[in-house]
GROMACS .gro file of C-alpha atoms in nm:
model
  183
    1MET     CA    1  -2.234   0.048   4.090
    2LYS     CA    2  -1.985   0.215   3.860
    3ASP     CA    3  -1.879   0.048   3.540
    4GLN     CA    4  -1.508   0.001   3.589
    5TRP     CA    5  -1.431   0.009   3.218
    6SER     CA    6  -1.588   0.349   3.164
    7VAL     CA    7  -1.425   0.537   3.452
    8LEU     CA    8  -1.089   0.706   3.411
    9SER     CA    9  -0.917   0.901   3.679
   10LEU     CA   10  -0.740   1.226   3.600
   11GLY     CA   11  -0.410   1.039   3.642
   12ASP     CA   12  -0.522   0.778   3.385
   13VAL     CA   13  -0.609   1.053   3.137
   14VAL     CA   14  -0.271   1.223   3.188
   15VAL     CA   15  -0.087   0.892   3.134
   16LEU     CA   16  -0.294   0.825   2.822
   17VAL     CA   17  -0.223   1.168   2.674
   18LEU     CA   18   0.149   1.152   2.754
   19SER     CA   19   0.169   0.797   2.616
   20ALA     CA   20   0.001   0.904   2.294
   21TRP     CA   21   0.240   1.196   2.254
   22LEU     CA   22   0.545   0.980   2.325
   23VAL     CA   23   0.446   0.701   2.085
   24TYR     CA   24   0.350   0.957   1.820
   25ALA     CA   25   0.688   1.129   1.858
   26ALA     CA   26   0.864   0.792   1.833
   27ILE     CA   27   0.679   0.711   1.511
   28ILE     CA   28   0.786   1.045   1.362
   29ILE     CA   29   1.148   0.990   1.469
   30TYR     CA   30   1.152   0.633   1.335
   31THR     CA   31   1.001   0.756   1.007
   32ARG     CA   32   1.260   1.032   0.976
   33LEU     CA   33   1.537   0.776   1.033
   34SER     CA   34   1.406   0.517   0.789
   35GLY     CA   35   1.241   0.744   0.530
   36LEU     CA   36   0.893   0.808   0.398
   37ARG     CA   37   0.884   0.466   0.235
   38SER     CA   38   0.779   0.346   0.581
   39PHE     CA   39   0.422   0.447   0.503
   40SER     CA   40   0.403   0.390   0.131
   41LYS     CA   41   0.191   0.114  -0.005
   42MET     CA   42   0.411   0.018  -0.294
   43SER     CA   43   0.445  -0.345  -0.187
   44ALA     CA   44   0.285  -0.597   0.046
   45PRO     CA   45   0.548  -0.539   0.318
   46ASP     CA   46   0.486  -0.163   0.296
   47PHE     CA   47   0.113  -0.213   0.341
   48ALA     CA   48   0.165  -0.455   0.630
   49MET     CA   49   0.398  -0.203   0.792
   50THR     CA   50   0.136   0.071   0.779
   51LEU     CA   51  -0.126  -0.154   0.938
   52ALA     CA   52   0.112  -0.280   1.205
   53VAL     CA   53   0.229   0.068   1.305
   54GLY     CA   54  -0.131   0.182   1.343
   55SER     CA   55  -0.217  -0.122   1.549
   56LEU     CA   56   0.088  -0.085   1.772
   57PHE     CA   57   0.019   0.285   1.815
   58ALA     CA   58  -0.334   0.211   1.933
   59SER     CA   59  -0.238  -0.075   2.161
   60SER     CA   60   0.058   0.110   2.312
   61ILE     CA   61  -0.158   0.395   2.431
   62SER     CA   62  -0.480   0.216   2.518
   63ALA     CA   63  -0.370  -0.104   2.690
   64PRO     CA   64  -0.514  -0.140   3.040
   65ARG     CA   65  -0.162  -0.139   3.181
   66GLN     CA   66   0.060   0.088   2.987
   67ARG     CA   67   0.338  -0.105   2.819
   68MET     CA   68   0.512   0.191   2.668
   69ILE     CA   69   0.861   0.042   2.641
   70ALA     CA   70   0.727  -0.277   2.480
   71GLY     CA   71   0.534  -0.069   2.226
   72LEU     CA   72   0.833   0.150   2.143
   73VAL     CA   73   1.060  -0.151   2.102
   74ALA     CA   74   0.803  -0.328   1.883
   75LEU     CA   75   0.775  -0.018   1.663
   76ALA     CA   76   1.154   0.004   1.633
   77VAL     CA   77   1.169  -0.364   1.533
   78LEU     CA   78   0.900  -0.306   1.269
   79PHE     CA   79   1.085  -0.012   1.117
   80LEU     CA   80   1.414  -0.205   1.121
   81THR     CA   81   1.250  -0.511   0.964
   82GLN     CA   82   1.107  -0.301   0.686
   83GLN     CA   83   1.451  -0.152   0.619
   84ILE     CA   84   1.604  -0.501   0.601
   85ILE     CA   85   1.332  -0.627   0.366
   86ALA     CA   86   1.373  -0.317   0.145
   87TRP     CA   87   1.749  -0.373   0.132
   88PHE     CA   88   1.703  -0.735   0.019
   89ARG     CA   89   1.429  -0.643  -0.229
   90THR     CA   90   1.649  -0.386  -0.402
   91ARG     CA   91   1.954  -0.610  -0.424
   92ILE     CA   92   1.836  -0.969  -0.470
   93GLY     CA   93   1.599  -1.039  -0.759
   94PRO     CA   94   1.462  -1.372  -0.629
   95ILE     CA   95   1.371  -1.207  -0.297
   96ARG     CA   96   1.189  -0.930  -0.484
   97THR     CA   97   1.004  -1.191  -0.691
   98LEU     CA   98   0.910  -1.383  -0.377
   99ILE     CA   99   0.784  -1.079  -0.186
  100ASP     CA  100   0.635  -0.850  -0.450
  101ASN     CA  101   0.318  -0.904  -0.647
  102ARG     CA  102   0.332  -0.831  -1.018
  103PRO     CA  103   0.095  -0.580  -1.172
  104VAL     CA  104  -0.170  -0.734  -1.398
  105LEU     CA  105  -0.323  -0.586  -1.714
  106LEU     CA  106  -0.704  -0.580  -1.682
  107MET     CA  107  -0.785  -0.398  -2.006
  108ALA     CA  108  -0.588  -0.369  -2.329
  109GLY     CA  109  -0.749  -0.081  -2.513
  110ASP     CA  110  -1.123  -0.135  -2.499
  111GLN     CA  111  -1.083  -0.511  -2.454
  112ILE     CA  112  -1.160  -0.638  -2.103
  113LEU     CA  113  -0.928  -0.926  -2.014
  114GLY     CA  114  -1.165  -1.156  -1.826
  115ASP     CA  115  -0.896  -1.410  -1.738
  116ASN     CA  116  -0.687  -1.138  -1.572
  117LEU     CA  117  -0.990  -0.991  -1.395
  118GLU     CA  118  -1.054  -1.335  -1.245
  119ARG     CA  119  -0.688  -1.383  -1.154
  120ALA     CA  120  -0.682  -1.047  -0.973
  121ASN     CA  121  -1.022  -1.110  -0.807
  122VAL     CA  122  -1.161  -0.793  -0.962
  123THR     CA  123  -1.521  -0.787  -1.080
  124ARG     CA  124  -1.641  -0.622  -1.396
  125SER     CA  125  -1.840  -0.375  -1.184
  126ASP     CA  126  -1.520  -0.288  -0.988
  127LEU     CA  127  -1.349  -0.222  -1.320
  128MET     CA  128  -1.634  -0.002  -1.447
  129ALA     CA  129  -1.628   0.197  -1.122
  130LYS     CA  130  -1.255   0.262  -1.166
  131LEU     CA  131  -1.310   0.372  -1.526
  132ARG     CA  132  -1.575   0.620  -1.410
  133GLU     CA  133  -1.349   0.737  -1.126
  134ALA     CA  134  -1.073   0.805  -1.382
  135ASN     CA  135  -1.315   1.010  -1.596
  136ALA     CA  136  -1.298   0.767  -1.885
  137VAL     CA  137  -1.608   0.851  -2.087
  138SER     CA  138  -1.580   0.565  -2.333
  139ARG     CA  139  -1.407   0.227  -2.333
  140SER     CA  140  -1.261   0.323  -2.670
  141ASP     CA  141  -1.065   0.602  -2.495
  142VAL     CA  142  -0.892   0.351  -2.267
  143ILE     CA  143  -0.533   0.263  -2.345
  144ALA     CA  144  -0.487   0.022  -2.054
  145VAL     CA  145  -0.609  -0.062  -1.706
  146VAL     CA  146  -0.356  -0.212  -1.466
  147PHE     CA  147  -0.416  -0.378  -1.131
  148GLU     CA  148  -0.111  -0.251  -0.943
  149THR     CA  149   0.095  -0.437  -0.684
  150THR     CA  150  -0.061  -0.216  -0.416
  151GLY     CA  151  -0.417  -0.317  -0.503
  152ASP     CA  152  -0.481   0.016  -0.674
  153ILE     CA  153  -0.618   0.019  -1.026
  154SER     CA  154  -0.453   0.256  -1.275
  155VAL     CA  155  -0.648   0.372  -1.577
  156LEU     CA  156  -0.456   0.517  -1.869
  157HIS     CA  157  -0.667   0.692  -2.128
  158GLY     CA  158  -0.606   0.952  -2.392
  159ASP     CA  159  -0.362   0.961  -2.682
  160ARG     CA  160  -0.245   0.607  -2.750
  161ASP     CA  161   0.050   0.726  -2.961
  162SER     CA  162   0.208   0.916  -2.672
  163VAL     CA  163   0.231   0.622  -2.432
  164ASP     CA  164   0.580   0.503  -2.343
  165PRO     CA  165   0.584   0.120  -2.354
  166GLU     CA  166   0.836   0.117  -2.070
  167LEU     CA  167   0.546   0.206  -1.837
  168PHE     CA  168   0.427  -0.151  -1.886
  169SER     CA  169   0.752  -0.335  -1.819
  170GLY     CA  170   0.685  -0.603  -1.561
  171VAL     CA  171   0.307  -0.592  -1.611
  172ASP     CA  172   0.160  -0.937  -1.665
  173GLY     CA  173  -0.031  -0.934  -1.992
  174ALA     CA  174   0.143  -0.624  -2.133
  175GLU     CA  175   0.215  -0.813  -2.455
  176ARG     CA  176  -0.158  -0.779  -2.531
  177LEU     CA  177  -0.119  -0.403  -2.569
  178LYS     CA  178  -0.067  -0.263  -2.914
  179LEU     CA  179   0.173   0.022  -2.844
  180ARG     CA  180   0.425   0.185  -3.068
  181SER     CA  181   0.784   0.166  -2.950
  182ALA     CA  182   0.921   0.467  -2.766
  183ARG     CA  183   1.050   0.749  -2.983
   0.00000   0.00000   0.00000
């Protein structure tokens, strides 16, 4: 007895390949129309968009019964929704505040800010791994470590006197940094 789920006819393979190409082309066209921001991970909606597009791409080409039109429409709605959210985020401050996370300072100089680590759900070992990844050889070389809105961790190290304080505008805890004002 053949396993029905493991057998594909030549026609099924052709439909699968054509479906993949069509959905892939649609994603490229939608991205060209709405811009590269579609796949950035600068905010929670951007990240959700990336996951959703990948999921829709997979389900549109691998569903037992091809639902190509439904997948293409769903992708178009996702891209349109992201454009609408981006429009509101750039024009209405309270919407931006509601949707966007704020970056959080995890280290001010060599001082680890335990309260902010806890708030961001970052462990001390996660922090140390990011310091090593950024080639920080000593905590005393660290100017700041920021947990970004994307979930990335930025490590700034080097010459403390050359840091522009504006880089820390909007970062929760930035007042704990001892930076000279911009020249």
